[in-house]
mmCIF file of C-alpha atoms in Angstrom:
data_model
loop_
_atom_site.group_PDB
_atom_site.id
_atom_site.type_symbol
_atom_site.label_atom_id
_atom_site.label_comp_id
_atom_site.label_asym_id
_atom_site.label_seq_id
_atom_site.Cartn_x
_atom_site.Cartn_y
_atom_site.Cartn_z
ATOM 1 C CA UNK A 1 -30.420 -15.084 -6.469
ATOM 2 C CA UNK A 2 -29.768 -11.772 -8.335
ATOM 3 C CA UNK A 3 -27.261 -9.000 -6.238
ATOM 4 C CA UNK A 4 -28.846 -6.043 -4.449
ATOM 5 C CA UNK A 5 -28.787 -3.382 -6.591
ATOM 6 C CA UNK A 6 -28.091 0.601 -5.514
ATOM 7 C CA UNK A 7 -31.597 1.036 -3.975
ATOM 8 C CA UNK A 8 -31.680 -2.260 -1.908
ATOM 9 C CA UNK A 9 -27.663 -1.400 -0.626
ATOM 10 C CA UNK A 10 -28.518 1.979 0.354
ATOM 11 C CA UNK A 11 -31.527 0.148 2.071
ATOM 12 C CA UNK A 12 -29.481 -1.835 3.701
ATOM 13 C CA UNK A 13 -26.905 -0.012 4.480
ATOM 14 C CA UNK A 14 -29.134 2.742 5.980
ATOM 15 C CA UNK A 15 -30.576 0.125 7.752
ATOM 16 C CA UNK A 16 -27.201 -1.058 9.491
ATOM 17 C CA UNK A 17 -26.091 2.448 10.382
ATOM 18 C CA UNK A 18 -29.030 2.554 12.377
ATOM 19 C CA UNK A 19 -29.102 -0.255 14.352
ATOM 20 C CA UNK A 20 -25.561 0.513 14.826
ATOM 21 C CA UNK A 21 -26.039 3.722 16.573
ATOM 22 C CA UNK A 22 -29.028 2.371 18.359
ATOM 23 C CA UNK A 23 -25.830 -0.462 19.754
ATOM 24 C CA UNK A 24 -23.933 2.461 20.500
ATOM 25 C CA UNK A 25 -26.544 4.525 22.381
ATOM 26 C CA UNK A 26 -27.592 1.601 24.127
ATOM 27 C CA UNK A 27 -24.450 0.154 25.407
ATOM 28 C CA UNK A 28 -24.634 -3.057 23.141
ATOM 29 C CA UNK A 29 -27.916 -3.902 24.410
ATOM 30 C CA UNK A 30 -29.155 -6.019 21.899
ATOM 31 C CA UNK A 31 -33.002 -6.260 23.716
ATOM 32 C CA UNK A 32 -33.217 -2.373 23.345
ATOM 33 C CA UNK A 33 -32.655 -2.142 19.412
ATOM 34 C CA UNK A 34 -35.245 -5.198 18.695
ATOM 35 C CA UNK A 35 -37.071 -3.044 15.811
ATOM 36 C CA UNK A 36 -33.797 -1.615 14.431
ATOM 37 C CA UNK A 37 -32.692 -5.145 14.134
ATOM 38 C CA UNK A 38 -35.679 -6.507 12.530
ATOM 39 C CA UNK A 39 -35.758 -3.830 10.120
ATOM 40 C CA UNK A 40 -31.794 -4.731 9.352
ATOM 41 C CA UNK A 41 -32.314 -8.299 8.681
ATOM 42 C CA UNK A 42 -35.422 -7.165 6.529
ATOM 43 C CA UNK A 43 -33.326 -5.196 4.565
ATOM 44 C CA UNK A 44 -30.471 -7.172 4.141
ATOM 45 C CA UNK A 45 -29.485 -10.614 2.855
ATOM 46 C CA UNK A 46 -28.802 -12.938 5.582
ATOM 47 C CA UNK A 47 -24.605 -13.043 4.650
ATOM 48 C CA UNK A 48 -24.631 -9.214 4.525
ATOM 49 C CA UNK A 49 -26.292 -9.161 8.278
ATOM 50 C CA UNK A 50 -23.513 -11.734 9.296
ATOM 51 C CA UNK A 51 -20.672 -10.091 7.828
ATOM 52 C CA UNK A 52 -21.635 -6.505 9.015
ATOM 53 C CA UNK A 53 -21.862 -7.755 12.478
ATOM 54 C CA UNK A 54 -18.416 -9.384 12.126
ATOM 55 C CA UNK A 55 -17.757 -5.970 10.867
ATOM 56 C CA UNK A 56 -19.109 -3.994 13.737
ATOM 57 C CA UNK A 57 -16.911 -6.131 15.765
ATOM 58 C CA UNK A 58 -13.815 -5.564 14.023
ATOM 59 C CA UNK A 59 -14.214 -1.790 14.053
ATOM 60 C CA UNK A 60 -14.870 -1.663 17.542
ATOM 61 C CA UNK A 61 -11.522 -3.717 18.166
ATOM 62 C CA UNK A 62 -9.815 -1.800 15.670
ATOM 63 C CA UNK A 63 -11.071 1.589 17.114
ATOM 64 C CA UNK A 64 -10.075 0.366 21.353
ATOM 65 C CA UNK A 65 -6.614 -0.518 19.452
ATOM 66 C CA UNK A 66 -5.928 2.867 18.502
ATOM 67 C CA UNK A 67 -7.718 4.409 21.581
ATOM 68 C CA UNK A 68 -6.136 2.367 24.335
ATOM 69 C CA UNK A 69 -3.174 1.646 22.285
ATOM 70 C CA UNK A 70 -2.172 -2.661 22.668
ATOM 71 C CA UNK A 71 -2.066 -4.704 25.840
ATOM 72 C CA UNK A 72 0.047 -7.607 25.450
ATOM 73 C CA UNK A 73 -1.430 -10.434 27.648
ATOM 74 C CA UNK A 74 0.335 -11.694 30.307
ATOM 75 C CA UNK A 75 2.797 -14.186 29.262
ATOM 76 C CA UNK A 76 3.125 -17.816 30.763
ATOM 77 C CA UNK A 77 4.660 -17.664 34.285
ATOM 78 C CA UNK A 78 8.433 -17.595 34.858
ATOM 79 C CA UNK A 79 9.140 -21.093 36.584
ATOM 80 C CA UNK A 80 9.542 -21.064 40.413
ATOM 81 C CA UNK B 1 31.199 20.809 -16.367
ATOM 82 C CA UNK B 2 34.819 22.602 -15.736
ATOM 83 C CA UNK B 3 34.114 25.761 -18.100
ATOM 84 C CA UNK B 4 30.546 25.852 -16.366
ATOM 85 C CA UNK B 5 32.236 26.244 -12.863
ATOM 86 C CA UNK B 6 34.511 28.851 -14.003
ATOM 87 C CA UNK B 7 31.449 31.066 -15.258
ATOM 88 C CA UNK B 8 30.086 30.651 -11.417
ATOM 89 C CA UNK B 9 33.522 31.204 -10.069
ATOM 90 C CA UNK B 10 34.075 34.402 -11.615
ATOM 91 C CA UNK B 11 30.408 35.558 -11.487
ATOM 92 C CA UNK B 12 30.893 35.149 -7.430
ATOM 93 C CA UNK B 13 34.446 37.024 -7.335
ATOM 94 C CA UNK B 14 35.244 39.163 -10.211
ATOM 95 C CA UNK B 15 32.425 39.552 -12.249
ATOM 96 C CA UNK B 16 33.558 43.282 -12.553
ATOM 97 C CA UNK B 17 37.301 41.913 -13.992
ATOM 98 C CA UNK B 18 35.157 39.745 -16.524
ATOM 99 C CA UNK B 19 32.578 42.532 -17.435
ATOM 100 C CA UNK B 20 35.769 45.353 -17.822
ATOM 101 C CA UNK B 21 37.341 43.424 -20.128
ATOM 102 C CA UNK B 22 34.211 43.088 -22.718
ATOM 103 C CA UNK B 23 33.715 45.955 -24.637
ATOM 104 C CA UNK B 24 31.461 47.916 -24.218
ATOM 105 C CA UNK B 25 29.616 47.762 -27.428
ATOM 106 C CA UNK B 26 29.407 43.487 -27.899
ATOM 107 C CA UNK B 27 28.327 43.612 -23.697
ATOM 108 C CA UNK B 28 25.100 45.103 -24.352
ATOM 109 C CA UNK B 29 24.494 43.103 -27.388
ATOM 110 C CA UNK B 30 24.802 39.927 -24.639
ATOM 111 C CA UNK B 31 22.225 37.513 -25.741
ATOM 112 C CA UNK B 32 21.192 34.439 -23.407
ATOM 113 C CA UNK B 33 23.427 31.574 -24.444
ATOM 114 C CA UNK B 34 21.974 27.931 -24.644
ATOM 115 C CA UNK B 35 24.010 25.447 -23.226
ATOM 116 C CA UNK B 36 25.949 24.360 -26.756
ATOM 117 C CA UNK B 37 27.802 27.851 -26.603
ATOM 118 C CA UNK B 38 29.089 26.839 -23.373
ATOM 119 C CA UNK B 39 32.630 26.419 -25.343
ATOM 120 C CA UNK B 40 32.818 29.756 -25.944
ATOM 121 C CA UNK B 41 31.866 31.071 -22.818
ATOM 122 C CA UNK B 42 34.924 29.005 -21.481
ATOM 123 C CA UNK B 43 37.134 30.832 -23.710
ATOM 124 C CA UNK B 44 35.885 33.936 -22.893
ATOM 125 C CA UNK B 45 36.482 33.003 -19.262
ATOM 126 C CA UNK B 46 40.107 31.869 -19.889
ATOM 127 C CA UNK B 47 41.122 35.140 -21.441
ATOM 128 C CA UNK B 48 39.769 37.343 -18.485
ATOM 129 C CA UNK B 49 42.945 35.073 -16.359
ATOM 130 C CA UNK B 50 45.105 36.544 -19.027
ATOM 131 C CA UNK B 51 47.371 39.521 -18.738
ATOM 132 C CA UNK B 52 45.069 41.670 -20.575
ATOM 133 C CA UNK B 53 42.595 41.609 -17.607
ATOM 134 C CA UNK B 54 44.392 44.047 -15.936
ATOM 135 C CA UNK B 55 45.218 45.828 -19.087
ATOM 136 C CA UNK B 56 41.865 47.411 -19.656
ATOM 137 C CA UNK B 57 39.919 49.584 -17.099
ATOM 138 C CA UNK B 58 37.206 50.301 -19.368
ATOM 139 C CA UNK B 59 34.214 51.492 -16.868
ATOM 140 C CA UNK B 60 30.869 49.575 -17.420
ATOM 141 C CA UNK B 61 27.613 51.398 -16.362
ATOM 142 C CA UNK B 62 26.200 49.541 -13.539
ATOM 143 C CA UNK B 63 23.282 48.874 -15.495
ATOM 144 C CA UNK B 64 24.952 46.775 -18.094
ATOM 145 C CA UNK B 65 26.658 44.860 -15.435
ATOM 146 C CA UNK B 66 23.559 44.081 -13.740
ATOM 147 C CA UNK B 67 22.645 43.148 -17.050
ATOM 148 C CA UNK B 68 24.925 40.628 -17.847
ATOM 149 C CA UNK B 69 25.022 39.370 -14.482
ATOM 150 C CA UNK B 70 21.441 38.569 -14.740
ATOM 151 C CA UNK B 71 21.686 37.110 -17.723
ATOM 152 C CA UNK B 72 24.728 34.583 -16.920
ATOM 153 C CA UNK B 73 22.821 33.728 -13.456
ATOM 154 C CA UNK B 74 19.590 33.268 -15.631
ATOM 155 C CA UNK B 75 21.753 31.030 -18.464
ATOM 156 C CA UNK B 76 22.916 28.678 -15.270
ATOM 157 C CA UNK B 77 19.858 28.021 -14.039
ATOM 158 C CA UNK B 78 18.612 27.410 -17.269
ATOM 159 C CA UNK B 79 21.296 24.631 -17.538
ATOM 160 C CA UNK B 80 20.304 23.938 -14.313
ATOM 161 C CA UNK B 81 16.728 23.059 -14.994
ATOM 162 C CA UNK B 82 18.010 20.651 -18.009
ATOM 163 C CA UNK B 83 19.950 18.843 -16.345
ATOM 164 C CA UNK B 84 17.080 18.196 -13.514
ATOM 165 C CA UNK B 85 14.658 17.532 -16.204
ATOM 166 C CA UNK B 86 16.842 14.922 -18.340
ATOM 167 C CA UNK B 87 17.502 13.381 -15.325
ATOM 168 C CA UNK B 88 13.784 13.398 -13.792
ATOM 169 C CA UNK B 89 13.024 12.104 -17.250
ATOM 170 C CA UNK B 90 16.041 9.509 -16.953
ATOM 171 C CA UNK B 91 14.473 8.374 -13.938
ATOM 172 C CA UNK B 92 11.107 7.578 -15.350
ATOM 173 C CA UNK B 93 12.455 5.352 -17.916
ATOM 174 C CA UNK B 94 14.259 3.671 -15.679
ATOM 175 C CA UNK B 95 10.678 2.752 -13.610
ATOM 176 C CA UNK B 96 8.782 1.695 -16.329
ATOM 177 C CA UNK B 97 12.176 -0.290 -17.519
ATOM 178 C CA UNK B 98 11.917 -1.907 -14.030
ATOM 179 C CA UNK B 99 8.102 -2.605 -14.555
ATOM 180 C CA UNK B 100 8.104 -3.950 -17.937
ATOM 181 C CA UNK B 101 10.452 -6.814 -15.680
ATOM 182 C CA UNK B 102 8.188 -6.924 -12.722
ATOM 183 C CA UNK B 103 6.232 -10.366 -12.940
ATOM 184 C CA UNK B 104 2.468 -8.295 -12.753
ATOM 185 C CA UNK B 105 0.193 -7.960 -15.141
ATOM 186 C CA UNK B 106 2.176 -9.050 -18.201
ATOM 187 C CA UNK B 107 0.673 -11.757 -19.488
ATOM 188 C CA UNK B 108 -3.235 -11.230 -21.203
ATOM 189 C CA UNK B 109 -6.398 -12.125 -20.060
ATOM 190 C CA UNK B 110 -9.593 -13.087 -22.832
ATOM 191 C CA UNK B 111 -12.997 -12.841 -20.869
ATOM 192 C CA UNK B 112 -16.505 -11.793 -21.720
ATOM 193 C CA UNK B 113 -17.916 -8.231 -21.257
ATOM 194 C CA UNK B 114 -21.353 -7.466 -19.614
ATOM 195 C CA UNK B 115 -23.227 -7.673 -23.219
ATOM 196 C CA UNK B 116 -22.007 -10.961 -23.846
ATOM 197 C CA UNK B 117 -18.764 -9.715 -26.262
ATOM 198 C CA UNK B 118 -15.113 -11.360 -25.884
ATOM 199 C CA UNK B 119 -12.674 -9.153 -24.804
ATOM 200 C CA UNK B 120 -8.912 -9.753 -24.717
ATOM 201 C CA UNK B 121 -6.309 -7.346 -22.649
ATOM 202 C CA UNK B 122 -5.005 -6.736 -26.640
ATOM 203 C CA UNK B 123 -8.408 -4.628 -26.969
ATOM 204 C CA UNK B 124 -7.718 -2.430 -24.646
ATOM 205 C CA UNK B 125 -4.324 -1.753 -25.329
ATOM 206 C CA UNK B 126 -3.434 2.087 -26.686
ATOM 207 C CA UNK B 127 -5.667 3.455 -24.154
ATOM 208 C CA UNK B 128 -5.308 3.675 -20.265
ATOM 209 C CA UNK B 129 -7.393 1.279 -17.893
ATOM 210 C CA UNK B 130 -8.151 1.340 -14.209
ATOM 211 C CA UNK B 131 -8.731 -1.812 -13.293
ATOM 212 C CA UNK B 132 -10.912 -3.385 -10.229
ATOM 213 C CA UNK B 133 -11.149 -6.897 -9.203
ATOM 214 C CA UNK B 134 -14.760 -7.681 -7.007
ATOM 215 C CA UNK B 135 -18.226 -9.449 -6.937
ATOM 216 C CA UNK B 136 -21.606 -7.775 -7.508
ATOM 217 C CA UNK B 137 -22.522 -9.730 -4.308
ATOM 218 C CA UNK B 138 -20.265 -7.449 -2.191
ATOM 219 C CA UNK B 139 -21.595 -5.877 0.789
ATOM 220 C CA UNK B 140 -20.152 -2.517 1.211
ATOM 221 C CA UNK B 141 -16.387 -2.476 0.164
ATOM 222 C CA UNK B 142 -16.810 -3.325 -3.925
ATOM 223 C CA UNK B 143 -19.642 -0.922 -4.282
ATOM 224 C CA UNK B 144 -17.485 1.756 -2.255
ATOM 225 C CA UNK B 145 -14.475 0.849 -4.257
ATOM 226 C CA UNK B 146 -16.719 1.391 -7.519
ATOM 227 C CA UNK B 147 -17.867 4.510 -6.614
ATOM 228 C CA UNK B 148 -14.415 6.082 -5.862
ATOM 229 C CA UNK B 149 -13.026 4.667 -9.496
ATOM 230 C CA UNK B 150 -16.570 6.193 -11.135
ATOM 231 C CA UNK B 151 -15.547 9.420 -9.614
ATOM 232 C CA UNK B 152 -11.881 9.344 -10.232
ATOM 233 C CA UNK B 153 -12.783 8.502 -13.953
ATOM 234 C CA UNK B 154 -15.731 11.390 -14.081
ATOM 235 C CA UNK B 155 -13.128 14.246 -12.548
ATOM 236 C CA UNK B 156 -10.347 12.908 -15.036
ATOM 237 C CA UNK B 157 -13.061 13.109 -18.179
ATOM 238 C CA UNK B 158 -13.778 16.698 -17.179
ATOM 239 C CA UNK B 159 -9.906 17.733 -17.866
ATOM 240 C CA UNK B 160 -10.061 17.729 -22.160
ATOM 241 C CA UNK B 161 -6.019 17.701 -21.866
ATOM 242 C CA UNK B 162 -6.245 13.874 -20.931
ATOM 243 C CA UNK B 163 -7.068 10.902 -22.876
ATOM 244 C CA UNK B 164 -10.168 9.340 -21.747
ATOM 245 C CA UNK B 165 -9.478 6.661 -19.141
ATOM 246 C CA UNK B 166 -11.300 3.301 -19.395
ATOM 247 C CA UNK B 167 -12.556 1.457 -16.373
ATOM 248 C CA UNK B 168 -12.737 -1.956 -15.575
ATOM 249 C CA UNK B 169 -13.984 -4.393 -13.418
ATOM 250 C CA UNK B 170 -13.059 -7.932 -13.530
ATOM 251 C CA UNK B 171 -15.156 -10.408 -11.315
ATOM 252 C CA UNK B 172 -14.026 -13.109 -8.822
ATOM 253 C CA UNK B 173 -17.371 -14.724 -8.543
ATOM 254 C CA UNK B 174 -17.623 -16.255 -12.319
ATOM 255 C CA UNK B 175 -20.010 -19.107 -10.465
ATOM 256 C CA UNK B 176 -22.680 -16.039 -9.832
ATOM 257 C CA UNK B 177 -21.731 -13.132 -12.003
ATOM 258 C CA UNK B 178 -22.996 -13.858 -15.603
ATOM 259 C CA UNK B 179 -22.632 -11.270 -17.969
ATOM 260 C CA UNK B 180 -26.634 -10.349 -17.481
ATOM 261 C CA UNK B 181 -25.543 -10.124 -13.714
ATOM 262 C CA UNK B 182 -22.930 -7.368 -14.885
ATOM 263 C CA UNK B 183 -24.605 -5.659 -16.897
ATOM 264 C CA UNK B 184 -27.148 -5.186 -13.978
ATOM 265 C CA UNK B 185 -24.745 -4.019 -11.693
ATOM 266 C CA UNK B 186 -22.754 -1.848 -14.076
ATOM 267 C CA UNK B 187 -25.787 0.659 -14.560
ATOM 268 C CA UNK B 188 -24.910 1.821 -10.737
ATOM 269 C CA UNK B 189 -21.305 3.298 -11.604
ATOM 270 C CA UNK B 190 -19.888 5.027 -14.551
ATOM 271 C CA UNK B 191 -21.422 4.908 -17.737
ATOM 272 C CA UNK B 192 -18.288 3.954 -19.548
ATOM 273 C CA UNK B 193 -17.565 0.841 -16.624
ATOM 274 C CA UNK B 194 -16.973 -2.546 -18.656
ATOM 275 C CA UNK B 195 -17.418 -5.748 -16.169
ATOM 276 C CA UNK B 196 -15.876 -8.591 -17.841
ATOM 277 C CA UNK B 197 -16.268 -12.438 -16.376
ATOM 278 C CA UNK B 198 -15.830 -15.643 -17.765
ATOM 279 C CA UNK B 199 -15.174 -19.678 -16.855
ATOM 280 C CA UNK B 200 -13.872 -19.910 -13.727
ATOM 281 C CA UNK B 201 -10.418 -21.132 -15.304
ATOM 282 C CA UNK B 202 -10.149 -17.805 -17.235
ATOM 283 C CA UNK B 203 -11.264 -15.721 -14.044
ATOM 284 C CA UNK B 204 -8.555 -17.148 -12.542
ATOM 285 C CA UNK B 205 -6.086 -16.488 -14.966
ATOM 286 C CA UNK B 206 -6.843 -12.969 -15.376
ATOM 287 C CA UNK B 207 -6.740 -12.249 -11.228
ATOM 288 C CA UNK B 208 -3.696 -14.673 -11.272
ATOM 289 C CA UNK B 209 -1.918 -12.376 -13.832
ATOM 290 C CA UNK B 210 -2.708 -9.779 -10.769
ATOM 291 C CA UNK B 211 -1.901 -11.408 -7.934
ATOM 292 C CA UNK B 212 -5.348 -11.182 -6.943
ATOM 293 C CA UNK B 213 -6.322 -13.430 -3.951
ATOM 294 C CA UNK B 214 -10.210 -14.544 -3.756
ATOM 295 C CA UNK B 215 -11.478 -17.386 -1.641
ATOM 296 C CA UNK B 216 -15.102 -17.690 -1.417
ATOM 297 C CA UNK B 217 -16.891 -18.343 2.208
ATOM 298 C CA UNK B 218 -18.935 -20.916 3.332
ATOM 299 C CA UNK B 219 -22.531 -21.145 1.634
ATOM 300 C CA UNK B 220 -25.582 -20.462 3.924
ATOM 301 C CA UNK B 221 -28.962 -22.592 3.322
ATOM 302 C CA UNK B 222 -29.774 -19.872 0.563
ATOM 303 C CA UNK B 223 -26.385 -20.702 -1.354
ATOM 304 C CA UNK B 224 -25.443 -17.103 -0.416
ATOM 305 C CA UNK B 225 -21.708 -16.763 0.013
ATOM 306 C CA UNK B 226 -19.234 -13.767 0.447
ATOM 307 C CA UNK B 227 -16.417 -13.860 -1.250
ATOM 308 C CA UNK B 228 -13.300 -12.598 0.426
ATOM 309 C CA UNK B 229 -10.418 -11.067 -1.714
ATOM 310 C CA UNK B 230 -7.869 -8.289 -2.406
ATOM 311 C CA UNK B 231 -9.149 -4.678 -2.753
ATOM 312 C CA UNK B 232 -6.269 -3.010 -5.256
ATOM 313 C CA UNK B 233 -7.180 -0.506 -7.998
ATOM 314 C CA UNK B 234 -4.309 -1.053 -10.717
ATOM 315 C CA UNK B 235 -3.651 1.556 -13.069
ATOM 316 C CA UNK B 236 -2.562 -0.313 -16.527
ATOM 317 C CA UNK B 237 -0.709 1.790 -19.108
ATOM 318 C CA UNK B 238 -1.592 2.244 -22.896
ATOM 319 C CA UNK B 239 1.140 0.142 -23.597
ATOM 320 C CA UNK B 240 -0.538 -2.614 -21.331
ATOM 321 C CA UNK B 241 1.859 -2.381 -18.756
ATOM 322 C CA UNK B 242 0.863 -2.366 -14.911
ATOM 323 C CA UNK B 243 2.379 1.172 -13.449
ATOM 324 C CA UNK B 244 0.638 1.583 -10.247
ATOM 325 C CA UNK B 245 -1.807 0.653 -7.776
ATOM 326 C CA UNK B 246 -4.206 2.331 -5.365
ATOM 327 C CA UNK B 247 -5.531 0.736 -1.931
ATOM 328 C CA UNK B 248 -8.720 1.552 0.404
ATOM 329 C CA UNK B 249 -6.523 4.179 2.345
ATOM 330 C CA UNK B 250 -6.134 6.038 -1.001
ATOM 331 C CA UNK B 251 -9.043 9.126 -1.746
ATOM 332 C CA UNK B 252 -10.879 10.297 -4.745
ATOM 333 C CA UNK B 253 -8.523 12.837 -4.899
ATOM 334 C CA UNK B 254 -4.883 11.238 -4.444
ATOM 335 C CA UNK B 255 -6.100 8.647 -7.115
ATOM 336 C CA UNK B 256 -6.766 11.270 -9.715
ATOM 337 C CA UNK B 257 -3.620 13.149 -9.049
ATOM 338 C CA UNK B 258 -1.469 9.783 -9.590
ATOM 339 C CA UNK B 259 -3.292 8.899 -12.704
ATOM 340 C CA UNK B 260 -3.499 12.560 -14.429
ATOM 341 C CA UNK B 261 0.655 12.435 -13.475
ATOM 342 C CA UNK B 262 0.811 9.237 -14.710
ATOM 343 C CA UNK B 263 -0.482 10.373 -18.044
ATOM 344 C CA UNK B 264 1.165 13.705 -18.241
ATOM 345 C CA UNK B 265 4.914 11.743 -18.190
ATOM 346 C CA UNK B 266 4.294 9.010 -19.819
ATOM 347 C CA UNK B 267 6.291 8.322 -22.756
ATOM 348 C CA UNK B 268 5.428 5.545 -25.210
ATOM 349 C CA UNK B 269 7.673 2.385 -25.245
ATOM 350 C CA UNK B 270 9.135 1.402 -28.483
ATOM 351 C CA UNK B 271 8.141 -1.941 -28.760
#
């Protein structure tokens, strides 16, 4: 299986950034960006879908992070 | 360093008592003195203590004082600004003293370039290398990485006062990326890129020599994997000697500035 090459990532890559703004206009609602989604995994090789949702998830984190700042969870109990 | 205080000294209090006691013929033939005539100066600076100091009331016109003034003020800050560069200079050495101790990048690497040619790290030496460690499978980060090193290459080409820059890109996927792979992939970056790969022993060696860390993913039914490893842009001296390194966080810009001041202070290392 040969790489992608500039005009199949720019597909791709288009691709994502739509769906991903179709995510973000639509609250995460994956049933609302069905087409953009298709058109994604058309464009993509199945890794590259994976690892750019992975992706999407780990820039959402990283973004609440510096937003909200870190909330350490609540540590175990202090023994009654 | 005591005679050179003594100048400032009396050039703060009693530049007049100095300037009186010159006549006034040799005053206006003052010339700029470099720093070996010094000496001299010291002397000079010793006899205005002296008893004739007070002896001869000689008046200057302001001009020529201003003159000389000027011209002792302009003769320490030319001392000045040897001294900062010898020891600017002094400084440098000492880095790339440091680096040529450093266990990265010193040993050599022999791999295979995207037409099929063997290259060793003793072919590129005498010329300066950026070098990028990635996969032609990459989703989004090698292909960004790529891109910034084509353009950091491109905006150093267009300054003639610089040696060209060469750069490479060094695979850590030997299992896919074949040299026809390469040469496929190369065609999207700068026309000068050279992709080298190899067995997966020498791979390794070369990313080793690097501390380059790749660890390939799980396979999907296709046989598709990512490949997960470090994203570092080394800058490798002509004399083959690793001097710096650029991350993600680093722009276009900031890279080209390091390299072109890399190149502009370099000094070769007798070897």
């Amino acid at each position: 299986m040969t790489a992608p090459n500039s005009a199949e990532r720019k597909a791709c890559w288009d691709s994502r950034d739509l769906l991903w703004k179709c995510l973000d206009d639509n609250g995460d609602k994956t049933a609302s960006c069905e087409k953009f989604q298709g058109e994604f995994e058309a464009n993509c090789p199945a890794q590259w879908v994976k690892y750019f949702m992975k992706r999407r998830d780990f820039l959402k984190y990283k973004e609440k992070m510096q937003t909200e700042g870190f909330t350490p969870a609540e540590g175990p109990r202090q023994p009654s | 360093m005591l005679g050179f205080r003594c100048i400032v000294g009396d050039a703060v209090r009693g530049g007049g008592r100095l300037l009186r006691n010159l006549p006034p013929v040799q005053s206006r033939s003052v010339r700029l003195l470099p720093p070996p005539h010094l000496p001299q100066l010291t002397h000079t600076c010793l006899l205005s203590k002296g008893p004739n100091a007070s002896v001869s009331s000689a008046k200057l016109k302001l001009r020529t004082r201003l003159a000389v003034t000027l011209l002792l003020g302009g003769g320490v800050l030319a001392v000045w600004r040897y001294v900062y560069l010898e020891k600017q200079q002094n400084l440098r050495r000492q880095r790339v003293e440091q680096l040529r101790r450093v266990a990265l990048g010193q040993g050599s690497f022999s791999l295979l370039d995207h037409r099929g040619q063997r290259r060793t790290k003793k072919d590129f030496l005498g010329g300066w290398l950026l070098l990028y460690f990635g996969f032609t499978h990459c989703p989004d980060i090698c292909p960004d990485e790529l891109d910034k090193l084509s353009a950091v290459v491109s905006a150093l080409d267009r300054d003639a006062s610089l040696p060209p820059v060469q750069p490479v890109f060094i695979t850590v996927d030997p299992e896919r990326d074949d040299a026809p792979a390469l040469a496929r992939y190369v065609k999207d970056f700068h026309p000068r890129l050279i992709a080298l790969t190899g067995s997966p022993e020498e791979v390794k060696h070369a990313g080793r020599d690097y501390r380059v860390y790749a660890s390939a993913g799980p396979k999907d039914e296709d046989g598709d994997y990512i490949v997960d490893h470090s994203i570092l842009i080394y800058l490798v001296s002509p004399d083959g000697l690793f001097l710096d390194y650029y991350n993600r966080m680093k722009s276009e810009e900031q890279i080209t500035q390091s390299v072109r001041s890399h190149i502009l202070h370099h000094e070769t290392l007798e070897l």
